[in-house]
Structure formats: C-alpha cells, structure tokens
C-alpha cells in the first residue's frame, strides 16, 4: 500500500503570475511527476509541504511565488490531468435529431458525456417514431456513453425550422395529418417553450439539411427547389440563432454542419444543396461577428466527411462517396460519427474560447486533396 502510493506521488507547483497580460489568466499551475520508489513508507503516507528548486529560483521575479505540495493517496485521485472537456452546468439545444445514427445524435452524446444537459428538436413528422423508439428502449444501446451510463435527453421538442412563426405556416401544412397532435413547433415557439421550461441555454447545435431536389443537377433545379434547400439548410440556422440568442448565456457557443460541396464541385449533390452549404459557411463568419458583439456567443461550423446516415442516403450515392473518401483521404480509415461529435464538444467548450467564425474540417483530410489517387487516368499513366 505504502509502496504503491509512493510510486504515484506528484508534486504540484502553483505559480501566480501577476504579469500575465489577460484578465482571464491570473494564475498557472505546472505539474511534475517524480519517481519516489526509493522513498520511505513514512514519506509516502505523508502530505507534508516541502521545498524543491523551482523555475522561479532560477529566474527570480517579484511577481512569482512558489507553493509546493506533495500529493499522495486519496489526494492523487482527486488531481485532474490533461485538458478535460467539461460542460457540467451547461445546457444544449440540438436541432435536427430524428434517429440514432446521424451526426446530430453523435454530437448529443459527446455533449452529454462532457456533462451538458441535452434538449433536442425533432422534425414534426418524425417525432412520434423518435419518441416511441426512445421510450421503448430501441436506442438504449446507441445511447450508451463511454463510461457505461446512458445519455439522458431532458426533453424532446417538435420542430420544423422552415417556419419562423405560426403565421408563416401554410394551410396545407397545418392540416397535414403528419403534423396532427403537435403544437408550438415553429422556431419562435420552440425558443419560447425552451425559455419557459428551462430559462436559458448555453449551446445551440444546428444539424438540419434538406433539399427536395437534391438528386437533380443544378441546371435542372427549379426555383422552388433551390429556395427550399436554402431555407431548410442554411436560413434555418440564421432563424434559430436569431430566436435563441436572447436566451443564450454570455460565453455560449453554436455549431452547425456543412460539407465540402460548398467549395468544391460534387457531381450529383444537386438541387441547390451546394449553394445552401456555401451560404451556411458565409453566414457562420457574419454571425460570428454579430452574435459575438451582441451576446458574446461563438459561431463555428464543422465540414464533415461522408457518413452513411439515413438522411445522407437521400442523395443516392453516399456509399460511393464513403468509398472514395477511404481511397483518397490522407487518413485511410472509416470516418466515425463520434469523431464529429467530439470535435463539436471541443468547439462549444471553454477549450475553444478563442475560436469563432471558423470552418473546421473533420473528414480524414479529404479536403486537402487536389488529385484522386485512385483515378483510372493515373493507373493508365503508370
């Protein structure tokens, strides 16, 4: 017992630095692990204070004081190491979770594992199936977090982010049987419901995209189809932030999901969806300024690689895109939804407190490639 405690002894040096330029950085703590296998059992069980030669002794400064303490036993267990993503006490609203195999679900799990309280907005026609599956335990396996616990969703809200207010909803949608039994599902109403139920949020996630003519080439896309893609896939984020910003706590963050088609030609990804993703990325930069100045809110977007989710299968060739990415990306491996979720957790955490207005690529590096290395043209040349 004594030997094992000695082997894990740590020295903590806390060095307040009054000369640090930023108000937020008033102190620093440096950690050293020292090998005390030869130490006596009496020392191993001791928590007494002793002195070591510190950097301040070598570089004296009137602003630098050294307090050194040896930690062992139970104290060591309470010592945190590394850079943990800690979202305890934070509340997240995730728009666009309708099943358990998309990026929205993966982001929800990552935020929950980091300690955030999870609220989700689900497309109204999919609401009953989603809630029933959740209630009957069909998602229990995919709800499982790395520590073995199950992700808890505090509340599921019906949401159709195509409509800002009840006045915007056309009569044929109001009477549609797929919307029967649901109420208060426009963006404004959902924001008001969240305010009434929880008061405020800290994190807003946009995981929404829809293009009714996505399988059509742009040259064959109708005005209606094009504008529908823009409305559902990019303006919906503007609307969500517009209505949720008043109830977001200062220092909060938002994250959305984009795709490389915003800047590169992806044949087959049509119907105005590439335009919608380009608009989303442009809006990310503008909203980062506006929301940053107005509410100290950070705004970022993740350019995720292809994933074989149910929603992605609507474009008709997602499996080919996954194969293409595997063959040509610098990292030749399958892209996991959890990798996007983990990146989102970082972006909304204090660890990314200076990151805003950015497009962050999570695609195994495929965005860096200018040549398809599995091209038949290259094979012919070789």
mmCIF file of C-alpha atoms in Angstrom:
data_model
loop_
_atom_site.group_PDB
_atom_site.id
_atom_site.type_symbol
_atom_site.label_atom_id
_atom_site.label_comp_id
_atom_site.label_asym_id
_atom_site.label_seq_id
_atom_site.Cartn_x
_atom_site.Cartn_y
_atom_site.Cartn_z
ATOM 1 C CA UNK A 1 0.000 0.000 0.000
ATOM 2 C CA UNK A 2 2.762 2.390 1.014
ATOM 3 C CA UNK A 3 4.951 1.465 -1.950
ATOM 4 C CA UNK A 4 2.189 1.938 -4.469
ATOM 5 C CA UNK A 5 1.329 5.322 -3.013
ATOM 6 C CA UNK A 6 4.957 6.415 -3.202
ATOM 7 C CA UNK A 7 5.265 5.395 -6.822
ATOM 8 C CA UNK A 8 2.369 7.654 -7.725
ATOM 9 C CA UNK A 9 3.489 10.687 -5.714
ATOM 10 C CA UNK A 10 3.084 14.009 -7.523
ATOM 11 C CA UNK A 11 4.462 17.460 -6.970
ATOM 12 C CA UNK A 12 2.249 20.427 -7.739
ATOM 13 C CA UNK A 13 3.718 23.870 -8.243
ATOM 14 C CA UNK A 14 1.235 26.721 -8.277
ATOM 15 C CA UNK A 15 2.713 29.936 -9.641
ATOM 16 C CA UNK A 16 0.511 33.029 -9.671
ATOM 17 C CA UNK A 17 1.767 35.320 -12.414
ATOM 18 C CA UNK A 18 0.550 38.836 -11.875
ATOM 19 C CA UNK A 19 2.350 39.978 -15.006
ATOM 20 C CA UNK A 20 0.097 37.929 -17.310
ATOM 21 C CA UNK A 21 -1.481 40.308 -19.857
ATOM 22 C CA UNK A 22 -5.023 38.902 -19.877
ATOM 23 C CA UNK A 23 -7.505 39.280 -17.066
ATOM 24 C CA UNK A 24 -8.577 35.659 -17.507
ATOM 25 C CA UNK A 25 -5.071 34.277 -16.974
ATOM 26 C CA UNK A 26 -4.305 35.187 -13.364
ATOM 27 C CA UNK A 27 -2.502 32.008 -12.417
ATOM 28 C CA UNK A 28 -0.823 28.995 -13.813
ATOM 29 C CA UNK A 29 -0.267 25.534 -12.397
ATOM 30 C CA UNK A 30 2.541 23.291 -13.556
ATOM 31 C CA UNK A 31 2.619 19.574 -12.754
ATOM 32 C CA UNK A 32 5.656 17.311 -12.412
ATOM 33 C CA UNK A 33 5.667 13.560 -11.756
ATOM 34 C CA UNK A 34 8.662 12.426 -9.747
ATOM 35 C CA UNK A 35 9.845 8.911 -9.107
ATOM 36 C CA UNK A 36 9.983 8.187 -5.398
ATOM 37 C CA UNK A 37 10.190 4.427 -5.485
ATOM 38 C CA UNK A 38 13.023 4.624 -3.014
ATOM 39 C CA UNK A 39 11.147 6.864 -0.616
ATOM 40 C CA UNK A 40 10.278 5.524 2.806
ATOM 41 C CA UNK A 41 6.790 4.420 3.663
ATOM 42 C CA UNK A 42 6.573 7.241 6.152
ATOM 43 C CA UNK A 43 7.130 9.818 3.410
ATOM 44 C CA UNK A 44 4.765 8.022 1.074
ATOM 45 C CA UNK A 45 1.945 8.372 3.560
ATOM 46 C CA UNK A 46 2.771 11.980 4.303
ATOM 47 C CA UNK A 47 1.057 15.021 2.853
ATOM 48 C CA UNK A 48 3.527 17.468 4.353
ATOM 49 C CA UNK A 49 4.847 20.505 2.468
ATOM 50 C CA UNK A 50 8.475 20.540 1.366
ATOM 51 C CA UNK A 51 10.597 22.688 -0.969
ATOM 52 C CA UNK A 52 12.162 21.915 -4.326
ATOM 53 C CA UNK A 53 14.198 24.041 -6.695
ATOM 54 C CA UNK A 54 11.643 25.782 -8.872
ATOM 55 C CA UNK A 55 11.900 27.727 -12.127
ATOM 56 C CA UNK A 56 11.374 30.896 -10.070
ATOM 57 C CA UNK A 57 14.612 30.258 -8.174
ATOM 58 C CA UNK A 58 16.473 30.178 -11.459
ATOM 59 C CA UNK A 59 14.596 33.143 -12.868
ATOM 60 C CA UNK A 60 13.612 35.268 -9.882
ATOM 61 C CA UNK A 61 10.715 37.656 -10.197
ATOM 62 C CA UNK A 62 8.946 39.763 -7.632
ATOM 63 C CA UNK A 63 5.667 38.553 -9.140
ATOM 64 C CA UNK A 64 6.463 34.865 -8.727
ATOM 65 C CA UNK A 65 5.724 32.931 -5.543
ATOM 66 C CA UNK A 66 6.121 29.183 -5.310
ATOM 67 C CA UNK A 67 3.974 26.897 -3.235
ATOM 68 C CA UNK A 68 4.970 23.259 -3.490
ATOM 69 C CA UNK A 69 2.958 20.403 -2.147
ATOM 70 C CA UNK A 70 3.315 16.639 -2.376
ATOM 71 C CA UNK A 71 0.098 14.805 -3.054
ATOM 72 C CA UNK A 72 -0.437 11.110 -2.415
ATOM 73 C CA UNK A 73 -3.113 8.529 -1.748
ATOM 74 C CA UNK A 74 -6.633 9.949 -1.969
ATOM 75 C CA UNK A 75 -5.325 13.411 -2.891
ATOM 76 C CA UNK A 76 -3.790 11.987 -6.050
ATOM 77 C CA UNK A 77 -7.124 10.529 -7.121
ATOM 78 C CA UNK A 78 -8.697 13.967 -6.957
ATOM 79 C CA UNK A 79 -5.985 15.586 -9.088
ATOM 80 C CA UNK A 80 -7.087 16.281 -12.679
ATOM 81 C CA UNK A 81 -4.646 15.870 -15.527
ATOM 82 C CA UNK A 82 -4.816 16.810 -19.172
ATOM 83 C CA UNK A 83 -7.349 19.156 -20.748
ATOM 84 C CA UNK A 84 -10.803 17.758 -19.980
ATOM 85 C CA UNK A 85 -13.831 18.989 -21.885
ATOM 86 C CA UNK A 86 -16.082 19.985 -19.011
ATOM 87 C CA UNK A 87 -19.626 21.065 -19.886
ATOM 88 C CA UNK A 88 -21.169 20.417 -16.497
ATOM 89 C CA UNK A 89 -23.786 23.026 -15.718
ATOM 90 C CA UNK A 90 -24.294 23.788 -19.421
ATOM 91 C CA UNK A 91 -27.499 23.213 -21.373
ATOM 92 C CA UNK A 92 -27.547 22.373 -25.093
ATOM 93 C CA UNK A 93 -30.361 22.540 -27.632
ATOM 94 C CA UNK A 94 -29.678 20.331 -30.639
ATOM 95 C CA UNK A 95 -31.891 20.919 -33.668
ATOM 96 C CA UNK A 96 -32.179 18.053 -36.108
ATOM 97 C CA UNK A 97 -32.097 14.794 -34.144
ATOM 98 C CA UNK A 98 -34.593 12.308 -35.563
ATOM 99 C CA UNK A 99 -32.788 8.978 -35.201
ATOM 100 C CA UNK A 100 -29.730 7.460 -33.562
ATOM 101 C CA UNK A 101 -27.264 7.211 -36.427
ATOM 102 C CA UNK A 102 -26.580 10.747 -37.646
ATOM 103 C CA UNK A 103 -24.161 13.480 -36.713
ATOM 104 C CA UNK A 104 -26.773 15.237 -34.566
ATOM 105 C CA UNK A 105 -27.100 12.162 -32.349
ATOM 106 C CA UNK A 106 -23.318 11.799 -32.103
ATOM 107 C CA UNK A 107 -22.984 15.445 -31.059
ATOM 108 C CA UNK A 108 -25.695 14.989 -28.434
ATOM 109 C CA UNK A 109 -23.820 12.003 -26.975
ATOM 110 C CA UNK A 110 -20.493 13.840 -26.884
ATOM 111 C CA UNK A 111 -22.017 16.849 -25.148
ATOM 112 C CA UNK A 112 -23.856 14.599 -22.687
ATOM 113 C CA UNK A 113 -20.660 12.699 -21.860
ATOM 114 C CA UNK A 114 -18.957 16.044 -21.190
ATOM 115 C CA UNK A 115 -21.710 16.809 -18.680
ATOM 116 C CA UNK A 116 -24.158 19.004 -20.604
ATOM 117 C CA UNK A 117 -27.920 18.773 -20.220
ATOM 118 C CA UNK A 118 -29.456 17.755 -23.554
ATOM 119 C CA UNK A 119 -32.567 19.133 -25.243
ATOM 120 C CA UNK A 120 -33.385 18.136 -28.808
ATOM 121 C CA UNK A 121 -35.599 19.455 -31.570
ATOM 122 C CA UNK A 122 -37.073 16.777 -33.844
ATOM 123 C CA UNK A 123 -38.769 17.279 -37.192
ATOM 124 C CA UNK A 124 -42.510 17.077 -36.542
ATOM 125 C CA UNK A 125 -43.346 14.213 -38.968
ATOM 126 C CA UNK A 126 -40.598 12.100 -37.359
ATOM 127 C CA UNK A 127 -41.455 12.998 -33.768
ATOM 128 C CA UNK A 128 -43.765 10.108 -32.877
ATOM 129 C CA UNK A 129 -41.423 7.439 -34.206
ATOM 130 C CA UNK A 130 -38.431 9.017 -32.478
ATOM 131 C CA UNK A 131 -40.138 9.381 -29.097
ATOM 132 C CA UNK A 132 -41.630 5.892 -29.281
ATOM 133 C CA UNK A 133 -38.258 4.342 -30.085
ATOM 134 C CA UNK A 134 -36.658 6.296 -27.263
ATOM 135 C CA UNK A 135 -39.351 5.282 -24.783
ATOM 136 C CA UNK A 136 -39.282 1.592 -25.718
ATOM 137 C CA UNK A 137 -35.525 1.338 -25.356
ATOM 138 C CA UNK A 138 -34.712 0.832 -29.028
ATOM 139 C CA UNK A 139 -31.984 3.462 -28.734
ATOM 140 C CA UNK A 140 -30.572 2.201 -25.441
ATOM 141 C CA UNK A 141 -27.501 0.601 -26.980
ATOM 142 C CA UNK A 142 -26.665 3.671 -29.050
ATOM 143 C CA UNK A 143 -27.384 5.901 -26.022
ATOM 144 C CA UNK A 144 -24.580 4.224 -24.111
ATOM 145 C CA UNK A 145 -21.742 6.570 -23.199
ATOM 146 C CA UNK A 146 -18.073 5.593 -22.794
ATOM 147 C CA UNK A 147 -18.491 5.358 -19.008
ATOM 148 C CA UNK A 148 -21.335 2.856 -19.392
ATOM 149 C CA UNK A 149 -24.175 5.195 -18.498
ATOM 150 C CA UNK A 150 -26.995 6.104 -20.898
ATOM 151 C CA UNK A 151 -27.376 9.534 -22.441
ATOM 152 C CA UNK A 152 -30.359 11.296 -20.920
ATOM 153 C CA UNK A 153 -32.448 13.644 -23.058
ATOM 154 C CA UNK A 154 -34.171 16.129 -20.778
ATOM 155 C CA UNK A 155 -36.863 16.995 -23.313
ATOM 156 C CA UNK A 156 -37.754 16.469 -26.969
ATOM 157 C CA UNK A 157 -39.398 19.382 -28.765
ATOM 158 C CA UNK A 158 -41.294 19.177 -32.067
ATOM 159 C CA UNK A 159 -39.567 21.482 -34.543
ATOM 160 C CA UNK A 160 -39.894 22.492 -38.170
ATOM 161 C CA UNK A 161 -37.212 25.126 -38.712
ATOM 162 C CA UNK A 162 -38.571 26.028 -42.150
ATOM 163 C CA UNK A 163 -41.188 28.156 -40.399
ATOM 164 C CA UNK A 164 -40.260 31.049 -38.123
ATOM 165 C CA UNK A 165 -43.696 31.866 -36.675
ATOM 166 C CA UNK A 166 -47.197 30.315 -36.743
ATOM 167 C CA UNK A 167 -48.208 32.945 -39.292
ATOM 168 C CA UNK A 168 -45.656 31.532 -41.750
ATOM 169 C CA UNK A 169 -47.224 28.064 -41.812
ATOM 170 C CA UNK A 170 -49.377 27.459 -44.906
ATOM 171 C CA UNK A 171 -52.824 25.947 -44.502
ATOM 172 C CA UNK A 172 -51.939 22.656 -46.187
ATOM 173 C CA UNK A 173 -49.199 22.076 -43.610
ATOM 174 C CA UNK A 174 -51.435 22.996 -40.686
ATOM 175 C CA UNK A 175 -53.973 20.405 -41.806
ATOM 176 C CA UNK A 176 -51.427 17.756 -42.756
ATOM 177 C CA UNK A 177 -52.014 14.615 -40.724
ATOM 178 C CA UNK A 178 -48.275 14.243 -40.115
ATOM 179 C CA UNK A 179 -48.441 17.431 -38.048
ATOM 180 C CA UNK A 180 -51.607 16.443 -36.189
ATOM 181 C CA UNK A 181 -51.261 16.302 -32.421
ATOM 182 C CA UNK A 182 -48.198 18.570 -32.322
ATOM 183 C CA UNK A 183 -48.176 22.259 -31.471
ATOM 184 C CA UNK A 184 -45.739 25.115 -30.876
ATOM 185 C CA UNK A 185 -43.243 23.767 -33.366
ATOM 186 C CA UNK A 186 -42.149 26.872 -35.297
ATOM 187 C CA UNK A 187 -38.733 28.318 -34.439
ATOM 188 C CA UNK A 188 -40.125 31.198 -32.411
ATOM 189 C CA UNK A 189 -42.488 28.939 -30.474
ATOM 190 C CA UNK A 190 -39.776 26.391 -29.688
ATOM 191 C CA UNK A 191 -37.457 29.106 -28.382
ATOM 192 C CA UNK A 192 -40.270 30.407 -26.184
ATOM 193 C CA UNK A 193 -41.038 26.891 -24.923
ATOM 194 C CA UNK A 194 -37.394 26.289 -24.012
ATOM 195 C CA UNK A 195 -37.306 29.625 -22.196
ATOM 196 C CA UNK A 196 -40.446 28.741 -20.237
ATOM 197 C CA UNK A 197 -39.195 25.247 -19.399
ATOM 198 C CA UNK A 198 -35.521 25.896 -18.661
ATOM 199 C CA UNK A 199 -34.895 29.633 -18.720
ATOM 200 C CA UNK A 200 -31.748 29.644 -20.831
ATOM 201 C CA UNK A 201 -29.291 27.586 -22.846
ATOM 202 C CA UNK A 202 -25.539 27.739 -23.400
ATOM 203 C CA UNK A 203 -25.118 25.715 -26.580
ATOM 204 C CA UNK A 204 -27.043 25.698 -29.862
ATOM 205 C CA UNK A 205 -26.414 22.977 -32.444
ATOM 206 C CA UNK A 206 -27.773 23.103 -35.999
ATOM 207 C CA UNK A 207 -27.905 19.650 -37.590
ATOM 208 C CA UNK A 208 -30.529 20.349 -40.247
ATOM 209 C CA UNK A 209 -30.451 19.967 -44.009
ATOM 210 C CA UNK A 210 -32.997 19.192 -46.670
ATOM 211 C CA UNK A 211 -33.156 19.645 -50.419
ATOM 212 C CA UNK A 212 -36.272 18.294 -52.117
ATOM 213 C CA UNK A 213 -34.478 18.240 -55.482
ATOM 214 C CA UNK A 214 -31.053 17.135 -54.242
ATOM 215 C CA UNK A 215 -30.817 14.396 -56.899
ATOM 216 C CA UNK A 216 -31.299 16.896 -59.737
ATOM 217 C CA UNK A 217 -28.357 18.690 -61.392
ATOM 218 C CA UNK A 218 -28.283 22.405 -60.638
ATOM 219 C CA UNK A 219 -29.179 23.170 -64.245
ATOM 220 C CA UNK A 220 -32.417 21.234 -63.784
ATOM 221 C CA UNK A 221 -33.279 22.566 -60.326
ATOM 222 C CA UNK A 222 -36.419 24.671 -60.044
ATOM 223 C CA UNK A 223 -36.538 27.993 -58.242
ATOM 224 C CA UNK A 224 -38.836 26.441 -55.678
ATOM 225 C CA UNK A 225 -36.479 23.516 -55.060
ATOM 226 C CA UNK A 226 -33.440 25.777 -54.841
ATOM 227 C CA UNK A 227 -35.044 28.169 -52.359
ATOM 228 C CA UNK A 228 -36.378 25.246 -50.318
ATOM 229 C CA UNK A 229 -32.831 23.915 -49.936
ATOM 230 C CA UNK A 230 -31.570 27.329 -48.835
ATOM 231 C CA UNK A 231 -34.481 27.757 -46.414
ATOM 232 C CA UNK A 232 -34.147 24.374 -44.700
ATOM 233 C CA UNK A 233 -30.384 24.025 -44.770
ATOM 234 C CA UNK A 234 -28.942 27.494 -44.172
ATOM 235 C CA UNK A 235 -31.521 30.143 -43.296
ATOM 236 C CA UNK A 236 -32.860 27.797 -40.634
ATOM 237 C CA UNK A 237 -29.614 28.365 -38.733
ATOM 238 C CA UNK A 238 -29.981 32.149 -39.009
ATOM 239 C CA UNK A 239 -33.535 31.845 -37.687
ATOM 240 C CA UNK A 240 -32.577 29.552 -34.811
ATOM 241 C CA UNK A 241 -29.782 31.829 -33.644
ATOM 242 C CA UNK A 242 -31.991 34.890 -34.073
ATOM 243 C CA UNK A 243 -34.660 33.461 -31.780
ATOM 244 C CA UNK A 244 -32.424 31.618 -29.302
ATOM 245 C CA UNK A 245 -29.816 34.349 -28.862
ATOM 246 C CA UNK A 246 -31.935 36.246 -26.284
ATOM 247 C CA UNK A 247 -31.946 33.169 -24.026
ATOM 248 C CA UNK A 248 -28.304 32.159 -24.560
ATOM 249 C CA UNK A 249 -25.948 32.823 -21.693
ATOM 250 C CA UNK A 250 -22.945 35.044 -22.484
ATOM 251 C CA UNK A 251 -19.936 32.933 -23.392
ATOM 252 C CA UNK A 252 -22.133 30.351 -25.114
ATOM 253 C CA UNK A 253 -21.443 28.753 -28.468
ATOM 254 C CA UNK A 254 -23.124 27.408 -31.571
ATOM 255 C CA UNK A 255 -22.035 24.833 -34.105
ATOM 256 C CA UNK A 256 -23.537 23.749 -37.431
ATOM 257 C CA UNK A 257 -22.711 21.111 -40.037
ATOM 258 C CA UNK A 258 -21.537 21.838 -43.560
ATOM 259 C CA UNK A 259 -19.985 19.846 -46.431
ATOM 260 C CA UNK A 260 -17.105 20.249 -48.857
ATOM 261 C CA UNK A 261 -19.608 20.746 -51.715
ATOM 262 C CA UNK A 262 -19.760 24.354 -50.507
ATOM 263 C CA UNK A 263 -16.399 24.980 -52.175
ATOM 264 C CA UNK A 264 -15.727 22.025 -54.486
ATOM 265 C CA UNK A 265 -17.871 20.509 -57.204
ATOM 266 C CA UNK A 266 -19.512 17.261 -56.102
ATOM 267 C CA UNK A 267 -21.405 15.905 -59.133
ATOM 268 C CA UNK A 268 -24.741 14.500 -58.012
ATOM 269 C CA UNK A 269 -25.043 16.737 -54.953
ATOM 270 C CA UNK A 270 -27.597 18.994 -56.562
ATOM 271 C CA UNK A 271 -30.878 20.770 -56.017
ATOM 272 C CA UNK A 272 -29.146 23.854 -54.618
ATOM 273 C CA UNK A 273 -27.656 21.969 -51.666
ATOM 274 C CA UNK A 274 -24.095 23.028 -52.543
ATOM 275 C CA UNK A 275 -25.315 26.634 -52.598
ATOM 276 C CA UNK A 276 -27.013 26.165 -49.241
ATOM 277 C CA UNK A 277 -23.795 24.887 -47.652
ATOM 278 C CA UNK A 278 -21.826 27.791 -49.139
ATOM 279 C CA UNK A 279 -24.387 30.191 -47.663
ATOM 280 C CA UNK A 280 -24.148 28.446 -44.288
ATOM 281 C CA UNK A 281 -20.373 28.923 -44.208
ATOM 282 C CA UNK A 282 -20.650 32.573 -45.201
ATOM 283 C CA UNK A 283 -23.335 33.109 -42.571
ATOM 284 C CA UNK A 284 -21.063 31.479 -39.998
ATOM 285 C CA UNK A 285 -18.492 34.233 -40.467
ATOM 286 C CA UNK A 286 -21.015 37.070 -40.419
ATOM 287 C CA UNK A 287 -22.935 35.676 -37.445
ATOM 288 C CA UNK A 288 -19.695 35.130 -35.552
ATOM 289 C CA UNK A 289 -19.216 38.892 -35.641
ATOM 290 C CA UNK A 290 -22.808 39.843 -34.943
ATOM 291 C CA UNK A 291 -23.510 37.280 -32.221
ATOM 292 C CA UNK A 292 -20.060 37.807 -30.739
ATOM 293 C CA UNK A 293 -20.579 41.529 -30.363
ATOM 294 C CA UNK A 294 -24.201 41.260 -29.283
ATOM 295 C CA UNK A 295 -24.117 38.315 -26.913
ATOM 296 C CA UNK A 296 -20.501 37.053 -26.601
ATOM 297 C CA UNK A 297 -21.586 33.951 -28.500
ATOM 298 C CA UNK A 298 -19.144 31.954 -30.647
ATOM 299 C CA UNK A 299 -20.275 30.606 -34.042
ATOM 300 C CA UNK A 300 -18.467 27.779 -35.857
ATOM 301 C CA UNK A 301 -19.306 25.098 -38.404
ATOM 302 C CA UNK A 302 -17.924 21.610 -38.995
ATOM 303 C CA UNK A 303 -17.285 20.422 -42.543
ATOM 304 C CA UNK A 304 -17.874 16.718 -42.013
ATOM 305 C CA UNK A 305 -16.944 13.924 -44.358
ATOM 306 C CA UNK A 306 -19.487 11.470 -45.765
ATOM 307 C CA UNK A 307 -21.428 9.289 -43.328
ATOM 308 C CA UNK A 308 -23.921 6.584 -44.252
ATOM 309 C CA UNK A 309 -26.767 8.012 -42.177
ATOM 310 C CA UNK A 310 -30.411 7.678 -43.165
ATOM 311 C CA UNK A 311 -30.561 11.338 -44.136
ATOM 312 C CA UNK A 312 -27.419 11.139 -46.292
ATOM 313 C CA UNK A 313 -28.816 8.208 -48.243
ATOM 314 C CA UNK A 314 -31.286 10.628 -49.847
ATOM 315 C CA UNK A 315 -28.598 11.783 -52.286
ATOM 316 C CA UNK A 316 -28.419 8.248 -53.688
ATOM 317 C CA UNK A 317 -24.652 7.668 -53.836
ATOM 318 C CA UNK A 318 -23.430 8.092 -50.280
ATOM 319 C CA UNK A 319 -21.763 4.655 -50.222
ATOM 320 C CA UNK A 320 -19.669 5.614 -53.246
ATOM 321 C CA UNK A 321 -18.651 8.842 -51.513
ATOM 322 C CA UNK A 322 -17.580 6.877 -48.445
ATOM 323 C CA UNK A 323 -15.518 4.524 -50.608
ATOM 324 C CA UNK A 324 -13.987 7.496 -52.442
ATOM 325 C CA UNK A 325 -13.021 9.159 -49.175
ATOM 326 C CA UNK A 326 -11.465 5.955 -47.859
ATOM 327 C CA UNK A 327 -9.382 5.533 -51.015
ATOM 328 C CA UNK A 328 -8.200 9.132 -51.375
ATOM 329 C CA UNK A 329 -8.103 10.831 -47.959
ATOM 330 C CA UNK A 330 -4.715 11.206 -46.213
ATOM 331 C CA UNK A 331 -6.047 9.130 -43.312
ATOM 332 C CA UNK A 332 -7.232 5.901 -44.882
ATOM 333 C CA UNK A 333 -9.873 4.889 -42.370
ATOM 334 C CA UNK A 334 -13.607 5.000 -41.839
ATOM 335 C CA UNK A 335 -14.930 8.332 -40.599
ATOM 336 C CA UNK A 336 -16.932 7.844 -37.409
ATOM 337 C CA UNK A 337 -19.849 9.999 -36.323
ATOM 338 C CA UNK A 338 -18.279 10.128 -32.855
ATOM 339 C CA UNK A 339 -15.274 11.959 -34.311
ATOM 340 C CA UNK A 340 -17.563 14.756 -35.452
ATOM 341 C CA UNK A 341 -19.318 14.682 -32.083
ATOM 342 C CA UNK A 342 -16.031 15.027 -30.216
ATOM 343 C CA UNK A 343 -14.999 17.977 -32.385
ATOM 344 C CA UNK A 344 -18.318 19.684 -31.697
ATOM 345 C CA UNK A 345 -17.817 19.154 -27.962
ATOM 346 C CA UNK A 346 -14.435 20.834 -28.202
ATOM 347 C CA UNK A 347 -15.766 23.766 -30.231
ATOM 348 C CA UNK A 348 -18.521 24.576 -27.733
ATOM 349 C CA UNK A 349 -16.264 24.091 -24.705
ATOM 350 C CA UNK A 350 -14.064 26.620 -22.891
ATOM 351 C CA UNK A 351 -11.062 24.978 -24.567
ATOM 352 C CA UNK A 352 -12.103 26.714 -27.810
ATOM 353 C CA UNK A 353 -12.885 30.054 -26.174
ATOM 354 C CA UNK A 354 -10.995 31.999 -28.866
ATOM 355 C CA UNK A 355 -12.306 30.023 -31.853
ATOM 356 C CA UNK A 356 -15.184 31.588 -33.780
ATOM 357 C CA UNK A 357 -16.186 32.141 -37.387
ATOM 358 C CA UNK A 358 -14.293 29.011 -38.424
ATOM 359 C CA UNK A 359 -14.943 26.089 -40.748
ATOM 360 C CA UNK A 360 -13.382 23.053 -39.069
ATOM 361 C CA UNK A 361 -12.789 20.051 -41.330
ATOM 362 C CA UNK A 362 -13.450 16.604 -39.895
ATOM 363 C CA UNK A 363 -13.074 14.409 -42.976
ATOM 364 C CA UNK A 364 -9.817 12.469 -42.549
ATOM 365 C CA UNK A 365 -8.122 15.249 -44.519
ATOM 366 C CA UNK A 366 -10.001 14.688 -47.783
ATOM 367 C CA UNK A 367 -10.455 18.458 -48.211
ATOM 368 C CA UNK A 368 -6.689 18.853 -48.693
ATOM 369 C CA UNK A 369 -6.514 16.615 -51.756
ATOM 370 C CA UNK A 370 -6.395 18.034 -55.282
ATOM 371 C CA UNK A 371 -5.980 14.718 -57.035
ATOM 372 C CA UNK A 372 -7.832 11.419 -56.767
ATOM 373 C CA UNK A 373 -5.065 8.884 -56.296
ATOM 374 C CA UNK A 374 -7.370 6.023 -57.301
ATOM 375 C CA UNK A 375 -8.141 7.703 -60.630
ATOM 376 C CA UNK A 376 -8.161 5.447 -63.691
ATOM 377 C CA UNK A 377 -6.214 8.158 -65.502
ATOM 378 C CA UNK A 378 -3.314 7.724 -63.091
ATOM 379 C CA UNK A 379 -3.477 3.961 -63.488
ATOM 380 C CA UNK A 380 -3.249 4.339 -67.272
ATOM 381 C CA UNK A 381 -0.206 6.619 -66.959
ATOM 382 C CA UNK A 382 1.536 4.177 -64.680
#
